PDB file of C-alpha atoms in Angstrom:
ATOM      1  CA  MET J  27     -65.311-166.963 -30.132  1.00  0.00           C
ATOM      2  CA  SER J  28     -66.092-168.787 -27.023  1.00  0.00           C
ATOM      3  CA  LYS J  29     -69.464-169.156 -25.516  1.00  0.00           C
ATOM      4  CA  LYS J  30     -68.467-167.269 -22.338  1.00  0.00           C
ATOM      5  CA  LEU J  31     -67.401-164.240 -24.375  1.00  0.00           C
ATOM      6  CA  TRP J  32     -70.748-164.095 -26.210  1.00  0.00           C
ATOM      7  CA  ILE J  33     -72.689-164.306 -22.969  1.00  0.00           C
ATOM      8  CA  SER J  34     -70.519-161.570 -21.417  1.00  0.00           C
ATOM      9  CA  LEU J  35     -71.023-159.297 -24.442  1.00  0.00           C
ATOM     10  CA  ALA J  36     -74.794-159.912 -24.427  1.00  0.00           C
ATOM     11  CA  ALA J  37     -75.051-159.225 -20.689  1.00  0.00           C
ATOM     12  CA  GLY J  38     -72.993-156.030 -21.076  1.00  0.00           C
ATOM     13  CA  ALA J  39     -75.179-154.902 -23.974  1.00  0.00           C
ATOM     14  CA  PHE J  40     -78.322-155.460 -21.884  1.00  0.00           C
ATOM     15  CA  VAL J  41     -76.857-153.507 -18.967  1.00  0.00           C
ATOM     16  CA  LEU J  42     -75.840-150.622 -21.260  1.00  0.00           C
ATOM     17  CA  LEU J  43     -79.232-150.676 -22.974  1.00  0.00           C
ATOM     18  CA  GLY J  44     -81.068-150.585 -19.613  1.00  0.00           C
ATOM     19  CA  ALA J  45     -78.854-147.803 -18.259  1.00  0.00           C
ATOM     20  CA  GLY J  46     -79.263-145.790 -21.473  1.00  0.00           C
ATOM     21  CA  SER J  47     -83.040-146.117 -21.506  1.00  0.00           C
ATOM     22  CA  GLY J  48     -83.227-145.191 -17.814  1.00  0.00           C
ATOM     23  CA  PHE J  49     -81.064-142.120 -18.399  1.00  0.00           C
ATOM     24  CA  ALA J  50     -83.149-141.112 -21.431  1.00  0.00           C
ATOM     25  CA  ALA J  51     -86.383-141.460 -19.493  1.00  0.00           C
ATOM     26  CA  TRP J  52     -85.013-139.379 -16.619  1.00  0.00           C
ATOM     27  CA  HIS J  53     -83.616-136.739 -18.997  1.00  0.00           C
ATOM     28  CA  PHE J  54     -86.690-136.342 -21.208  1.00  0.00           C
ATOM     29  CA  MET J  55     -89.212-136.433 -18.413  1.00  0.00           C
ATOM     30  CA  GLY J  56     -87.453-133.507 -16.841  1.00  0.00           C
ATOM     31  CA  LYS J  57     -88.255-132.276 -13.436  1.00  0.00           C
ATOM     32  CA  GLN J  58     -91.449-133.622 -12.011  1.00  0.00           C
ATOM     33  CA  PRO J  59     -93.890-130.860 -11.112  1.00  0.00           C
ATOM     34  CA  ALA J  60     -93.805-130.103  -7.443  1.00  0.00           C
ATOM     35  CA  THR J  61     -96.733-131.308  -5.453  1.00  0.00           C
ATOM     36  CA  ALA J  62     -99.452-128.756  -4.998  1.00  0.00           C
ATOM     37  CA  GLU J  63     -98.036-126.029  -2.855  1.00  0.00           C
ATOM     38  CA  ALA J  64     -99.962-125.344   0.265  1.00  0.00           C
ATOM     39  CA  ALA J  65    -101.912-122.117   0.155  1.00  0.00           C
ATOM     40  CA  PRO J  66    -100.422-119.465   2.385  1.00  0.00           C
ATOM     41  CA  VAL J  67    -102.019-119.574   5.789  1.00  0.00           C
ATOM     42  CA  ASP J  68    -103.807-116.393   6.803  1.00  0.00           C
ATOM     43  CA  THR J  69    -102.590-115.647  10.305  1.00  0.00           C
ATOM     44  CA  ARG J  70    -104.521-112.417  10.751  1.00  0.00           C
ATOM     45  CA  GLU J  71    -106.911-112.223  13.657  1.00  0.00           C
ATOM     46  CA  TYR J  72    -110.541-111.601  12.697  1.00  0.00           C
ATOM     47  CA  ARG J  73    -113.575-110.183  14.420  1.00  0.00           C
ATOM     48  CA  TYR J  74    -117.147-110.592  13.290  1.00  0.00           C
ATOM     49  CA  VAL J  75    -119.291-107.487  12.921  1.00  0.00           C
ATOM     50  CA  SER J  76    -123.022-108.049  12.570  1.00  0.00           C
ATOM     51  CA  LEU J  77    -125.581-106.029  10.661  1.00  0.00           C
ATOM     52  CA  ASP J  78    -129.025-107.093  11.816  1.00  0.00           C
ATOM     53  CA  LYS J  79    -132.462-106.663  10.292  1.00  0.00           C
ATOM     54  CA  VAL J  80    -131.798-105.641   6.716  1.00  0.00           C
ATOM     55  CA  ILE J  81    -135.376-105.683   5.438  1.00  0.00           C
ATOM     56  CA  VAL J  82    -136.347-105.117   1.811  1.00  0.00           C
ATOM     57  CA  MET J  83    -139.543-105.424  -0.173  1.00  0.00           C
ATOM     58  CA  LEU J  84    -139.135-107.892  -3.001  1.00  0.00           C
ATOM     59  CA  ARG J  85    -140.179-106.858  -6.473  1.00  0.00           C
ATOM     60  CA  ALA J  86    -143.253-108.547  -7.819  1.00  0.00           C
ATOM     61  CA  ARG J  87    -143.905-109.828 -11.303  1.00  0.00           C
ATOM     62  CA  GLU J  88    -145.857-107.583 -13.632  1.00  0.00           C
ATOM     63  CA  GLY J  89    -149.036-106.557 -11.863  1.00  0.00           C
ATOM     64  CA  GLY J  90    -148.317-108.548  -8.716  1.00  0.00           C
ATOM     65  CA  PRO J  91    -148.684-107.066  -5.233  1.00  0.00           C
ATOM     66  CA  LEU J  92    -145.627-105.847  -3.326  1.00  0.00           C
ATOM     67  CA  SER J  93    -146.503-107.706  -0.144  1.00  0.00           C
ATOM     68  CA  ASN J  94    -143.438-109.940  -0.011  1.00  0.00           C
ATOM     69  CA  TYR J  95    -140.319-109.055   1.878  1.00  0.00           C
ATOM     70  CA  MET J  96    -136.896-110.409   2.726  1.00  0.00           C
ATOM     71  CA  ALA J  97    -135.183-110.004   6.088  1.00  0.00           C
ATOM     72  CA  VAL J  98    -131.467-110.722   6.282  1.00  0.00           C
ATOM     73  CA  ASP J  99    -128.943-110.562   9.101  1.00  0.00           C
ATOM     74  CA  LEU J 100    -125.420-110.127   7.752  1.00  0.00           C
ATOM     75  CA  VAL J 101    -122.092-110.868   9.391  1.00  0.00           C
ATOM     76  CA  PHE J 102    -118.845-109.314   8.172  1.00  0.00           C
ATOM     77  CA  LYS J 103    -115.551-111.123   8.753  1.00  0.00           C
ATOM     78  CA  THR J 104    -113.261-108.195   9.512  1.00  0.00           C
ATOM     79  CA  PRO J 105    -109.540-108.075  10.244  1.00  0.00           C
ATOM     80  CA  LEU J 106    -108.934-106.900  13.796  1.00  0.00           C
ATOM     81  CA  LYS J 107    -107.226-103.699  12.613  1.00  0.00           C
ATOM     82  CA  GLU J 108    -110.250-102.701  10.539  1.00  0.00           C
ATOM     83  CA  GLU J 109    -112.982-103.588  13.023  1.00  0.00           C
ATOM     84  CA  THR J 110    -113.698-100.004  14.062  1.00  0.00           C
ATOM     85  CA  LEU J 111    -113.763 -98.865  10.429  1.00  0.00           C
ATOM     86  CA  ALA J 112    -116.262-101.604   9.599  1.00  0.00           C
ATOM     87  CA  LYS J 113    -118.470-100.569  12.517  1.00  0.00           C
ATOM     88  CA  GLN J 114    -118.334 -96.948  11.365  1.00  0.00           C
ATOM     89  CA  GLN J 115    -119.385 -97.968   7.871  1.00  0.00           C
ATOM     90  CA  LEU J 116    -122.386-100.089   8.894  1.00  0.00           C
ATOM     91  CA  PRO J 117    -124.865 -97.508   7.490  1.00  0.00           C
ATOM     92  CA  LYS J 118    -123.132 -97.671   4.089  1.00  0.00           C
ATOM     93  CA  LEU J 119    -123.019-101.470   4.248  1.00  0.00           C
ATOM     94  CA  ARG J 120    -126.761-101.528   5.002  1.00  0.00           C
ATOM     95  CA  SER J 121    -127.449 -99.174   2.098  1.00  0.00           C
ATOM     96  CA  VAL J 122    -125.514-101.304  -0.391  1.00  0.00           C
ATOM     97  CA  ALA J 123    -127.285-104.465   0.812  1.00  0.00           C
ATOM     98  CA  VAL J 124    -130.724-102.838   0.516  1.00  0.00           C
ATOM     99  CA  ALA J 125    -129.956-101.519  -2.972  1.00  0.00           C
ATOM    100  CA  ALA J 126    -128.742-104.916  -4.183  1.00  0.00           C
ATOM    101  CA  LEU J 127    -131.436-107.052  -2.533  1.00  0.00           C
ATOM    102  CA  SER J 128    -134.329-104.802  -3.569  1.00  0.00           C
ATOM    103  CA  GLU J 129    -133.614-105.690  -7.196  1.00  0.00           C
ATOM    104  CA  LEU J 130    -134.580-109.314  -6.552  1.00  0.00           C
ATOM    105  CA  THR J 131    -137.988-110.728  -7.352  1.00  0.00           C
ATOM    106  CA  LEU J 132    -139.746-113.150  -5.031  1.00  0.00           C
ATOM    107  CA  GLU J 133    -139.111-116.042  -7.423  1.00  0.00           C
ATOM    108  CA  ARG J 134    -135.409-115.316  -7.787  1.00  0.00           C
ATOM    109  CA  ALA J 135    -134.889-114.703  -4.069  1.00  0.00           C
ATOM    110  CA  SER J 136    -136.604-117.935  -3.088  1.00  0.00           C
ATOM    111  CA  MET J 137    -134.491-119.906  -5.567  1.00  0.00           C
ATOM    112  CA  LEU J 138    -131.134-118.584  -4.299  1.00  0.00           C
ATOM    113  CA  SER J 139    -129.149-120.774  -1.943  1.00  0.00           C
ATOM    114  CA  ILE J 140    -127.287-119.200   0.957  1.00  0.00           C
ATOM    115  CA  ALA J 141    -123.996-119.575  -0.919  1.00  0.00           C
ATOM    116  CA  GLU J 142    -125.441-117.894  -4.020  1.00  0.00           C
ATOM    117  CA  LEU J 143    -126.897-115.069  -1.919  1.00  0.00           C
ATOM    118  CA  THR J 144    -123.531-114.608  -0.219  1.00  0.00           C
ATOM    119  CA  ASP J 145    -121.782-114.436  -3.600  1.00  0.00           C
ATOM    120  CA  PHE J 146    -124.415-111.972  -4.846  1.00  0.00           C
ATOM    121  CA  LEU J 147    -123.838-109.679  -1.858  1.00  0.00           C
ATOM    122  CA  GLN J 148    -120.036-110.032  -2.027  1.00  0.00           C
ATOM    123  CA  LYS J 149    -120.176-108.941  -5.668  1.00  0.00           C
ATOM    124  CA  ALA J 150    -122.443-105.978  -4.841  1.00  0.00           C
ATOM    125  CA  TYR J 151    -120.070-104.822  -2.098  1.00  0.00           C
ATOM    126  CA  GLY J 152    -117.059-105.303  -4.374  1.00  0.00           C
ATOM    127  CA  GLU J 153    -118.641-103.177  -7.103  1.00  0.00           C
ATOM    128  CA  SER J 154    -119.629-100.466  -4.637  1.00  0.00           C
ATOM    129  CA  PHE J 155    -116.176-100.144  -3.111  1.00  0.00           C
ATOM    130  CA  SER J 156    -114.413-100.326  -6.488  1.00  0.00           C
ATOM    131  CA  ARG J 157    -116.573 -97.423  -7.770  1.00  0.00           C
ATOM    132  CA  GLU J 158    -115.248 -95.383  -4.856  1.00  0.00           C
ATOM    133  CA  SER J 159    -111.688 -96.679  -5.388  1.00  0.00           C
ATOM    134  CA  ARG J 160    -111.537 -97.930  -1.816  1.00  0.00           C
ATOM    135  CA  GLU J 161    -110.902-101.256  -0.198  1.00  0.00           C
ATOM    136  CA  ALA J 162    -113.719-102.947   1.684  1.00  0.00           C
ATOM    137  CA  PRO J 163    -113.253-102.926   5.486  1.00  0.00           C
ATOM    138  CA  PHE J 164    -114.068-106.632   5.634  1.00  0.00           C
ATOM    139  CA  ALA J 165    -112.726-109.825   4.118  1.00  0.00           C
ATOM    140  CA  GLU J 166    -115.997-111.689   3.678  1.00  0.00           C
ATOM    141  CA  VAL J 167    -119.729-111.183   4.047  1.00  0.00           C
ATOM    142  CA  MET J 168    -121.833-114.007   5.440  1.00  0.00           C
ATOM    143  CA  VAL J 169    -125.565-114.513   5.854  1.00  0.00           C
ATOM    144  CA  GLY J 170    -126.503-115.018   9.497  1.00  0.00           C
ATOM    145  CA  ARG J 171    -130.264-115.288   9.009  1.00  0.00           C
ATOM    146  CA  LEU J 172    -132.605-115.209   6.031  1.00  0.00           C
ATOM    147  CA  VAL J 173    -136.379-114.892   6.063  1.00  0.00           C
ATOM    148  CA  ILE J 174    -138.461-114.570   2.911  1.00  0.00           C
ATOM    149  CA  GLU J 175    -142.182-113.994   3.382  1.00  0.00           C
TER     150      GLU J 175
END
C-alpha cells in the first residue's frame, strides 16, 4: 500500500474517533440542567399595617424580680385586599404577640437578633392561625422597634 493511502486511512480513523467520542459525550451527558429558574415575581400590591406599643414583662430566672420589660412595635406586610381584615384583627394580633413574647426570659430576649425575633413571631402567628384553620391576613411580620429594659 502506498504511503498516501495509509495517511488517508489514519486521518479518517482520527476523524471518526473524534466524532464518535463527541457524540458519546453528548449522548451520555444528556440534557444539561436548566439554569436556576427565576422565582415567580410577586406582583401583588402591599400595605403596611402597624401595631404599636406591644409591651410585655419578661420572665425572670428563679427568684429574680419581674422588673424587666420588652416593648415592640410590629409592622404587618398585608396584601391590599386584606388590609381591612388585618386592621380588624389587630386586637388578636396583639394578643398572640403578648402571649408569645411573655414566655421569653430577659437573657433569651436580649440574645435574640431582630431576624430571630421576627422568625419567632412569624412562627407564633402561624401556629395560632393554623389552630383556627384560617389563613393569616398578612404575608409577613416585621419588627419596627424593639426596647428591652
